[in-house]
Each structure stands twice: as C-alpha cells, then as structure tokens.
XYZ file of C-alpha atoms in Angstrom:
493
model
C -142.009 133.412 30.877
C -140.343 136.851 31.586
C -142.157 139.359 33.844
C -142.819 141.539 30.648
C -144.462 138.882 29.061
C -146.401 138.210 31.701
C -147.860 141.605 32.241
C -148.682 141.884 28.277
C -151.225 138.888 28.466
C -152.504 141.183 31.668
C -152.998 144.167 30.185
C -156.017 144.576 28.107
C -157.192 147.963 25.584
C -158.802 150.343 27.547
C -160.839 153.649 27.345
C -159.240 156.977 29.617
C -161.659 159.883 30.404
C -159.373 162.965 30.682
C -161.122 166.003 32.633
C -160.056 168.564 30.133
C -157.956 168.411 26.862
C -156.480 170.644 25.090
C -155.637 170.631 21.537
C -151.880 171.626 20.723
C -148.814 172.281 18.056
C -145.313 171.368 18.123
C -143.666 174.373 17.460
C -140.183 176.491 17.705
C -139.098 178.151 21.008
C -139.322 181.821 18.623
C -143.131 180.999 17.854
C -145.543 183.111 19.433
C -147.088 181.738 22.447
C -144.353 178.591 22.445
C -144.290 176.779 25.860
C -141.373 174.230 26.894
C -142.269 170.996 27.969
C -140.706 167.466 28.672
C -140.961 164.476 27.494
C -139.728 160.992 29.169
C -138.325 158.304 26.309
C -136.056 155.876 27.758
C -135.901 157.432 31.099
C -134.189 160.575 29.150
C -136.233 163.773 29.167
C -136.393 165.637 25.778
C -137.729 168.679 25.839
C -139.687 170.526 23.167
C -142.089 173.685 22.718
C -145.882 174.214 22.061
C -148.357 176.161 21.357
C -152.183 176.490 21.631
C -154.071 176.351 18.705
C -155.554 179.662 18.861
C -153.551 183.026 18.663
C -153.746 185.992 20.554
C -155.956 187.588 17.482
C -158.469 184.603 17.587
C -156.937 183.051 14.389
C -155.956 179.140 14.727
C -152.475 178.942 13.761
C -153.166 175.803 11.714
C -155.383 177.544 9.666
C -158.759 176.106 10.112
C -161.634 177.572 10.877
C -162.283 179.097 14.367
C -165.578 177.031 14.940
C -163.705 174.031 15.005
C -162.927 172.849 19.191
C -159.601 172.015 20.329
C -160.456 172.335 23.864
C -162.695 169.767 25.669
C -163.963 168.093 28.758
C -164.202 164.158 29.208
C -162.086 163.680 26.889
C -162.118 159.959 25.686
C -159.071 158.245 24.479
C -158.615 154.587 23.681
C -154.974 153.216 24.927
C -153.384 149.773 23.476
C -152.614 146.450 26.087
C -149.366 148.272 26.068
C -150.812 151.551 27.915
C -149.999 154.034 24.692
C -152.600 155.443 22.889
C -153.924 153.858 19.934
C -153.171 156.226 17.085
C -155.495 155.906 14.605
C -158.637 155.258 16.828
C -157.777 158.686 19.201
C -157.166 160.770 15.478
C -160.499 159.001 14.484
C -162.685 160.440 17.362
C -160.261 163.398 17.218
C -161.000 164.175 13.995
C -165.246 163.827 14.166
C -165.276 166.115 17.243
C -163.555 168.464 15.308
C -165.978 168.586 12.871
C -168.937 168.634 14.879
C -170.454 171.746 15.997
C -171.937 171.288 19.189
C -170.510 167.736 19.365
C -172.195 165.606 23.049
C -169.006 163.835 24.341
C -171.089 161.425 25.812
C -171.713 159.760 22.542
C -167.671 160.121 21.645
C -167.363 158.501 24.905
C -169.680 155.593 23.751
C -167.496 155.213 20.577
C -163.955 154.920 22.149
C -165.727 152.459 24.551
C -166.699 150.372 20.626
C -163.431 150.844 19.075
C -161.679 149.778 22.707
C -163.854 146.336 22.735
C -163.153 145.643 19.198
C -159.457 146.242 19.921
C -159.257 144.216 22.945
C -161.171 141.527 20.837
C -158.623 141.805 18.149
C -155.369 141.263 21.008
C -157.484 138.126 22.624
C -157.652 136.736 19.333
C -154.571 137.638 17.857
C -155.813 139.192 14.878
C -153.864 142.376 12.587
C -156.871 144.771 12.599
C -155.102 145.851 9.284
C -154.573 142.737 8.013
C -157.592 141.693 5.967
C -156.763 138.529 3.562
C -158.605 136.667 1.001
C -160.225 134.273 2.768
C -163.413 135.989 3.893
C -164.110 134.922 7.312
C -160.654 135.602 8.368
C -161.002 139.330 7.923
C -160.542 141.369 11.226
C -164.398 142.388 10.365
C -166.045 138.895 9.831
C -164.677 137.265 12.561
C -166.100 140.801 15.140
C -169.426 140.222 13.809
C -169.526 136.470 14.222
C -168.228 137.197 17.938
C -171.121 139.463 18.362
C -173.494 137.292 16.572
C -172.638 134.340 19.316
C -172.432 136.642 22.414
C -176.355 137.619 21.646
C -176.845 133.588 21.129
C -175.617 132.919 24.558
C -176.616 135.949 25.982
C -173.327 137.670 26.769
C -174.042 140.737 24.860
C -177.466 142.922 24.115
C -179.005 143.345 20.646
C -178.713 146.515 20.454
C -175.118 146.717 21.998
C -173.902 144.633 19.529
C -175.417 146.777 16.713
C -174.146 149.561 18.272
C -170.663 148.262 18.173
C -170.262 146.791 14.803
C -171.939 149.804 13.589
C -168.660 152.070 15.368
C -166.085 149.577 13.597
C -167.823 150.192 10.143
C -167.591 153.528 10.737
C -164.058 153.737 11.793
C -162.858 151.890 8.752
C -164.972 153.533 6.445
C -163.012 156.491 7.804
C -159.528 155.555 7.575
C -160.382 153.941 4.006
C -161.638 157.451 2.763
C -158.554 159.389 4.653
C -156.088 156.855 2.734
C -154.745 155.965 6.186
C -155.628 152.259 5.588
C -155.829 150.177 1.719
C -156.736 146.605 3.085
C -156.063 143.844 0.319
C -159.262 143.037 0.653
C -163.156 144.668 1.285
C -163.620 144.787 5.159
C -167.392 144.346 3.898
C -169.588 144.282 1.011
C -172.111 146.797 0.636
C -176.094 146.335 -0.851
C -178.350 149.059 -1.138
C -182.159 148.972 0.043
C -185.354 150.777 -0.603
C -187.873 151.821 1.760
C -191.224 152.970 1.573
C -191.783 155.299 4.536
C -194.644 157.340 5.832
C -194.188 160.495 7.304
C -195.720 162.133 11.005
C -198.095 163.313 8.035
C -199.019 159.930 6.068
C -196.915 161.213 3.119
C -194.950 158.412 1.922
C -191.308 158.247 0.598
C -188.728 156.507 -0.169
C -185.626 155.959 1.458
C -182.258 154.392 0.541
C -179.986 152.733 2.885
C -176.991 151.260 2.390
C -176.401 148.251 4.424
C -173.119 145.726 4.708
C -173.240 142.261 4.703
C -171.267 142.470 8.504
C -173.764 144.281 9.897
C -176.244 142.833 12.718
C -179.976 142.994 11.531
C -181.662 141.334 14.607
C -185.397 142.756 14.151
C -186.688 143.643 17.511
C -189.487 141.548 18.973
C -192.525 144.350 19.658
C -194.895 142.194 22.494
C -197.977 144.617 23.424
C -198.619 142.266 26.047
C -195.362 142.211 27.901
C -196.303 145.108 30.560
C -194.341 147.475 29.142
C -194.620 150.783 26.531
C -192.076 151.341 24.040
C -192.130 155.376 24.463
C -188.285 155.475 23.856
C -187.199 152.695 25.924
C -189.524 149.878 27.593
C -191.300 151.664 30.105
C -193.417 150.485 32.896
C -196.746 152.310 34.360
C -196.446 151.813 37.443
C -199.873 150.771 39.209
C -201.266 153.999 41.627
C -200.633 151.230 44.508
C -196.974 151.370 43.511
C -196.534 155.251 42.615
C -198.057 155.691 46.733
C -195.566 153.072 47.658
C -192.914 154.873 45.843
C -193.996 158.482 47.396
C -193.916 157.052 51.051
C -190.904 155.789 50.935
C -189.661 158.953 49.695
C -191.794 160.926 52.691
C -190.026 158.529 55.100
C -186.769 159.237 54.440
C -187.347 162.889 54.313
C -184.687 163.686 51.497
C -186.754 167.168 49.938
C -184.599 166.845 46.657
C -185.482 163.030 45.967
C -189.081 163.808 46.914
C -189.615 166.707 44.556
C -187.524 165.386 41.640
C -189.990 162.186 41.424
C -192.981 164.494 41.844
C -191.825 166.404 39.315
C -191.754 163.396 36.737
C -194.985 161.909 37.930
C -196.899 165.375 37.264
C -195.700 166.041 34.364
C -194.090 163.279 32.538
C -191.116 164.472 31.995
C -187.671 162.714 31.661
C -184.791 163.130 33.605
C -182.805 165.396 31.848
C -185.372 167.693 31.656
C -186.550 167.357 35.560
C -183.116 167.855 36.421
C -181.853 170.876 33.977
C -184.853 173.198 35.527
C -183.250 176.163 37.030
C -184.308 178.354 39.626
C -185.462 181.126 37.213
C -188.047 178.967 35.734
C -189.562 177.952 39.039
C -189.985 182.425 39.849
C -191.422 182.768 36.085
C -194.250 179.852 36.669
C -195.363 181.338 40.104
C -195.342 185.170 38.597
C -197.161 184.196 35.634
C -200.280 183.516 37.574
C -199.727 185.308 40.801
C -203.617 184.937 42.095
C -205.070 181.687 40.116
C -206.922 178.834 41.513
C -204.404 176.389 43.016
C -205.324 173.951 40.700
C -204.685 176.044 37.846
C -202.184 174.461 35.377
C -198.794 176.733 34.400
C -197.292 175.944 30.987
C -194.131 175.696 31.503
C -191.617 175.554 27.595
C -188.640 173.280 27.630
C -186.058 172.266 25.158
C -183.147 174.841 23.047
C -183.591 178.276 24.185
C -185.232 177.504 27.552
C -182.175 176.176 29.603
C -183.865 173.037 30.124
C -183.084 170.141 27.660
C -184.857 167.419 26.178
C -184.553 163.943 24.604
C -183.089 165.048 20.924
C -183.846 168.943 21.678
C -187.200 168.964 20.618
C -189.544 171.720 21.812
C -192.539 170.763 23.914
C -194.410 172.605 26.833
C -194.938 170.821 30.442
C -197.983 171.788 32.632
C -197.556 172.003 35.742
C -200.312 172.551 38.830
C -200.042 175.982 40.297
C -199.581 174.175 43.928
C -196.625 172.567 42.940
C -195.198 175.527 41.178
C -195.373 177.101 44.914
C -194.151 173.685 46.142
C -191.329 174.629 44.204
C -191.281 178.214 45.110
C -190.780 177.409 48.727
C -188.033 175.155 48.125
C -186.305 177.683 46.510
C -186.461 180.014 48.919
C -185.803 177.671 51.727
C -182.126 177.888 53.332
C -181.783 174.538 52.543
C -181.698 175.316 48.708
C -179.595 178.401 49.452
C -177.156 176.661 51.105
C -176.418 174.075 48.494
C -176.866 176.687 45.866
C -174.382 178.854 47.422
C -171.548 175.633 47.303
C -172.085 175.446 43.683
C -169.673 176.966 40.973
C -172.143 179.473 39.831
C -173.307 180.756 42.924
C -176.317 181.512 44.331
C -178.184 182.958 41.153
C -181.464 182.549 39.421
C -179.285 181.033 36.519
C -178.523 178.158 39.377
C -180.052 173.965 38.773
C -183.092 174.099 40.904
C -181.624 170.457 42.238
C -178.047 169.893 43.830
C -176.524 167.928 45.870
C -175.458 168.736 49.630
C -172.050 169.446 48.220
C -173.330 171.734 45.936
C -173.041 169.821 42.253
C -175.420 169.707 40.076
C -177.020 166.177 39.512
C -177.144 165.974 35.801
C -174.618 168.706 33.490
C -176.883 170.285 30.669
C -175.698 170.499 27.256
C -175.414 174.432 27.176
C -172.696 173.555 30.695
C -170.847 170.775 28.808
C -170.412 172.630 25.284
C -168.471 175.892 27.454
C -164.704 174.256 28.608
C -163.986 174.151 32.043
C -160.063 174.264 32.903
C -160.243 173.491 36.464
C -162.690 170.301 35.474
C -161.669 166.944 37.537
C -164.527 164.788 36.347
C -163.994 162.134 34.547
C -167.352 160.863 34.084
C -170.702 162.225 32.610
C -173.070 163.369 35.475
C -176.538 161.861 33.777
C -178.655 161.401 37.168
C -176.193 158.315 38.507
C -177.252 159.879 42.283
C -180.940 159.889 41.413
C -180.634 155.868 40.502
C -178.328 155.243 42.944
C -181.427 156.634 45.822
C -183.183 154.614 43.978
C -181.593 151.750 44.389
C -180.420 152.187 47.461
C -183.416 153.952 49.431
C -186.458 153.545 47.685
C -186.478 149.528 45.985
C -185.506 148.307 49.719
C -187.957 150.331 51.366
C -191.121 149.204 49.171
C -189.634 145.448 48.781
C -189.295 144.945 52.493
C -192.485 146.834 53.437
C -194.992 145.945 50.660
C -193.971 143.892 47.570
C -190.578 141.891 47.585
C -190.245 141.907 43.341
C -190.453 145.630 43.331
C -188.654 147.342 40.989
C -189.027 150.528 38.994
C -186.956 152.873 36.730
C -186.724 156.404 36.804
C -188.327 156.893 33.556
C -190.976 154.306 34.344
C -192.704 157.862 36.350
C -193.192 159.094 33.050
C -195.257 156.206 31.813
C -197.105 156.399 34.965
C -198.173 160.138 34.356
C -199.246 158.933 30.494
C -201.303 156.182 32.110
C -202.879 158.431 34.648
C -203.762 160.988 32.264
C -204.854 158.181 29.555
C -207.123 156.515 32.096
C -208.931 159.946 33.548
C -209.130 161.136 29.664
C -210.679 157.799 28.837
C -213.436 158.475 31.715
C -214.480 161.225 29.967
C -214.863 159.310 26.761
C -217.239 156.964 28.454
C -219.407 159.665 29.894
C -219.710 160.963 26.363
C -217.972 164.677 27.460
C -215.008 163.739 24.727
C -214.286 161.545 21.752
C -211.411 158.754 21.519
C -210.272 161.273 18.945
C -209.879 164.216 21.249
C -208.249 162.128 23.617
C -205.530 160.795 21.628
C -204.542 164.320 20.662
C -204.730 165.371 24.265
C -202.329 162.947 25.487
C -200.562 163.377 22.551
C -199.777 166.356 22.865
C -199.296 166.500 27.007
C -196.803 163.275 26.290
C -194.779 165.398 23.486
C -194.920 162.001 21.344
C -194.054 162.749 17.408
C -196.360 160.157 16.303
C -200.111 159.109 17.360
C -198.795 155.193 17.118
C -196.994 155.764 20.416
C -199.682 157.275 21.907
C -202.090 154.460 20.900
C -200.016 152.362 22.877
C -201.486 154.183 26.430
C -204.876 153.803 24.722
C -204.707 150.175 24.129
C -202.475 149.428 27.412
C -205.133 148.804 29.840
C -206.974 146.700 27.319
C -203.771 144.542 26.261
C -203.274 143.680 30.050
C -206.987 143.038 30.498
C -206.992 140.456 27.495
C -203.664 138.730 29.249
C -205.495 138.432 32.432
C -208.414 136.802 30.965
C -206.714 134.329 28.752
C -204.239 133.424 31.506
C -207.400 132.265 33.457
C -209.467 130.569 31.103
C -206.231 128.695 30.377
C -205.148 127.805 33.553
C -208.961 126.479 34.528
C -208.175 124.658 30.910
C -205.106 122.825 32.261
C -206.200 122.482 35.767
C -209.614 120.314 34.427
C -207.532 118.319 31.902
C -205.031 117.088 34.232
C -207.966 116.261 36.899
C -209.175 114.296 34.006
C -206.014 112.502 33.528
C -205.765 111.703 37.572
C -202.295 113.193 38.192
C -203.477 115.854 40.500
C-alpha cells in the first residue's frame, strides 16, 4: 500500500468555517474592477482575473437582484476525503443563502455539518451518492436511513439528530433533482401525502397537508409529565430554591460580576440566553429613566425581540419585567470602570449601542442577529459565539462548586433558570389562588403571559408540575413499603 493510498482511507469529508467569504466572477483583465490572482495546479501557477459581484453603481454584474448576499461571515463549506470542495453540496448551500433574505448561518452551518456526515457515510461505505439502482435498499438514500435507524437502536445517534439529518439529504436531492443537476435511474424516495386536523392558538381547526417520504425517520417523541422536566422548548428543569441559592453562592464566591448578573438576569425574568445576553447598555439607561423615583420594588417593562436590539427564540415580541432594584443593579454596573473598561476593548466602542455583557477582552459573549446579518472583513472567527463562555463557567466554576460543597449529582443548564423563574412565579400565583384573591384562570394567563408561551398547554405544564412530582413521590412510597412487606413475607430479607 502506497503512501497515497494510505492517507485516502485517513482522510474523512469534513465541514470548513471560513471567517468571511466573498462571492466572485471570473472575468477579463479589461473588466471593470478585474483583480489578478493565482492559482496553484500541478505546482504551476495560472493566473486569472476577478471581480466582485457588485459594481461601482450598486448593480451586480451578473444581473440579479441587489438583495441577494455574496458576502458572508462563517462561511460553511463541505470538502471531500480528498480535501477539495464538494461541488454540488457548497453550490447547494450556496445557492439557499442566496435566496434567503436575512439568512442565520448558524443553521447553514448545521446543514453542511448533514450533508458532510452523509458524505463521509457514503466514502466508509463505498457507495456512488449518484448512483441509485433498482434494487431498493441499495439506493444511496435507503441504506442512510437504515444507518440512522440502527445508530438510534444502539444509541449512537439522537432522535432528533437523525431526523434532522435525513431531513438535509432529502432536501439536497430534492434540490439537485429540480435544478436538473442530478436524473437518478431510480426514485431516491417515494412520497405519500397526509392530512391533519389542527387546532389553532385560537381552537379553530384546519387542515394541513404534509408530504412525507417513505426514508424519512418518524420516531414519535415519548412526552413523560413525570420525568422532572418541562418541555417549554427543550426539557427544562426547575431547579428547587435550595439549588437556585446554591447556584447564586457559588456565583458570590467567585466574585465574577458578569456571571453573577447574567444568571440573575434569567432567574428574574425568565428569559433565555440570547435575549439576556443581546441587552445593550441603552436599554439598561431607558429602564432606570422610565421610573426615576418608584418604589424599589416597582416592576419596569422592559420590550424585547425585532426592533428592540435584543433577540428572541424565533423573533417573537414579548415584554420582560424587571424589579426596579435590579434595573439600578444594572445601572451601576454600567457605570462601573469595570464595564467601561471592557466596553472600551470592544469593536464598537464605548457607546450606549455597546452588549451590556463582555468579556475581559472586550467580545461580546453571544453575536445578535442584527451583528451577524452586517459583513465584517476583518472577521477571524470561525465559530458562532452562542454563550459557549457562559456554559463553559458553568461547567467549570459553578457544577464543581455546588457538587463538592452541597450535592455531588448536581447539574443544571443555563436555560433550566428560566424554568425556575416559571416555577417561582407559578407557585406564588398559585398561593393566591388558595387564599381565594385569584382564580386558576387568572393565573394561567398571568404566567402565560410573563412566560411569553404561544399556547396555554405549555403553561399548564407549570400548573400541573408540582402536582405530577407530588403523585411520583407518593406512589414511589406506597410501592416501595409494597415490595419491602412482600419480600419480608417471602423471608429473603
């Protein structure tokens, strides 16, 4: 076996985050804005000329439309074992952003990661992605999905990232099939439509059609009101008041004012971490001036989601409230020289248009969506900043701290603090219920409302939470005094 050999069976498919990319032509050394470059092939360098895709005038000199991007930041691109780029995949993803408004490159990122694991299972197995032949079940399609299929058996793989990726392949082929760029012999799939009977946030019901393929991975999740947990857009744990104090001096001790306010923050108002960690110093001077003399216990509405500069899960428009004391909490901290010397680091500068959180070197800890849709030529990430520091304290600080002090199965998630605020709320709202000052009714909308939940089923589940883990507790013990008398009955004890 040759040393070229050798390093093929190495090599695997892999996905490259470029910091910036720019979109360009291959053009004449006349054309108007033509640039000479070189290119290496076969350790000769050939040079050629090209051009950006915008003119001078603001016209695209392919002729498309100037909404259309050809200039981005974390870039993905999916290279072959061989270390080129895989053509069809990168004109694939290429193609989508350009046809996406305000497209997230996080979730183009996510599909070059798909389309790279399919490839690499395709080289592993030896299979022609193209090739698709009569027999079913040797299609490049069939034979994915049954891979996927086992690696949830044995528990190699998630659920839901096996759905994911199956559902990035269908996509991709669907895509070359309707661009003519691929005619496979045979269907990569066979198609069924269904019909669903739906009811709206406003019980109006409706149908729905959905097409589904006979490849695709229909795994129904397993919903388990007794497992702890609250599905609010993830499993989410409240964490016990014993565990949020736990949490809080651990954060005290260390004495890290960032760490500290950010998980405040999220316990008072419930909020997730893009949206704790896209505040900017503006909003923290509007809060305080909006109710310069109020009782300190006064809560501040405070808007969030598009048009606020603070984003949200799936940009939907809610309001936090926030305590007046913690709104001067936050005043001080932004006035502190602390703040102003990590603000002053930062690209922006110093301004009220500044994240109210950095880091010591002066980088934000989690990039909104208004900063990643503006192109950045000097970028040199090549990764999405989505909190990983925040965790990473977490992990790191916090978990140790509480497991070596208090409880040695510790563990908690970031968004586990907004659970915790919907239990606290739930559980003084539900007081009031049993004094008679408020009906169940009044309290569902309340929380509701506070949580930002689209649909009064979620917020049932904070209702019924305390009862569900009341009703474990009790038929864990009558069981267990069950089992304990019958095997004293049987002698083996």
């Amino acid at each position: 076996m040759n040393r070229d050999t050798e390093l093929h069976l190495v090599r695997k498919a892999k996905k490259l985050t470029l910091p910036r990319f720019v979109l360009t032509e291959v053009c004449d050394a006349i054309d108007a804005g033509a640039r000479r470059i070189t290119l290496p092939v076969d350790s000769i360098e050939i040079a050629c000329y090209e051009h950006p895709k915008l003119t001078d005038t603001g016209q695209r000199v392919d002729k498309k439309p100037k909404w259309k991007l050809f200039e981005f930041n974390l870039y993905p691109v999916v290279l072959e074992a061989s270390g080129l780029p895989w053509p069809e995949a990168n004109i694939y993803i290429l193609s989508r952003l350009e046809n996406t408004l305000s497209p997230s490159m996080s979730t183009y990122d996510g599909i070059a990661e798909d389309l790279t694991a399919y490839r690499r299972f395709c080289d592993d197995e030896i299979i022609d992605w193209c090739n698709f032949p009569a027999q079913k079940l040797g299609r490049p399609t069939y034979r994915y999905s049954n891979h996927l299929r086992r690696g949830i058996e044995t528990g190699a793989i998630a659920i839901s990232t096996a759905k994911r990726r199956i559902s990035s392949v269908i996509a991709f082929y669907t895509w070359l099939k309707d661009e003519g760029i691929l005619v496979p012999a045979h269907v990569p799939w066979k198609e069924s439509d269904k019909f669903l009977k739906l009811t709206g946030t406003y019980g109006f019901e409706f149908i729905k059609k959905v097409t589904t393929t006979d490849i695709s991975i229909r795994i129904p999740a397993q919903h388990d009101p007794y497992d702890g947990a609250i599905d609010d857009g993830g499993k989410l744990r409240p964490l016990p008041l014993n565990e949020q104090r736990w949490i809080l001096e651990a954060l005290i001790k260390r004495g890290n004012t960032e760490m500290t306010l950010i998980h405040v923050l999220a316990l008072l108002s419930g909020a997730r971490i893009q949206t704790v960690l896209t505040f900017r110093v503006r909003h923290v001077y509007k809060l305080v001036a909006e109710q310069p003399n109020s009782d300190p216990s006064t809560e501040i509405r405070c808007p969030v989601g598009p048009g606020t500069g603070i984003d949200t899960k799936r940009d939907k428009r809610l309001s936090l409230h926030l305590p007046l004391w913690f709104c001067r909490m936050l005043l001080t901290y932004v006035e502190s020289e602390r703040a102003r010397r990590r603000r002053a680091l930062a690209k922006r500068g110093d301004t009220e248009d500044q994240y109210l959180f950095l880091s010591k070197y002066g980088t934000p800890f989690y990039s909104c969506k208004e900063d990643n849709r503006i192109f950045d030529a000097d970028s040199n990430l090549r990764h999405h900043t989505k909190g990983q520091s925040i965790r990473k304290f977490m992990s790191e600080v916090v978990i140790p701290y509480v497991r070596m002090k208090y409880d040695v199965k510790f563990r908690y998630r970031f968004h586990d603090l907004r659970a915790s605020f919907g239990m606290n709320l739930t559980d003084t709202q539900l007081k009031l219920v049993a004094q008679n000052k408020k009906t169940l009714n009044q309290v569902r909308e309340y929380v509701k409302v506070r949580m930002g939940h689209e649909s009064a089923a979620t917020t049932d589940l904070y209702l019924q939470f305390r009862d569900n883990a009341a009703h474990v507790l009790q038929v864990i013990d009558g069981h267990d005094d069950y089992l304990q008398n019958l095997a004293a009955s049987m002698e083996i004890l």
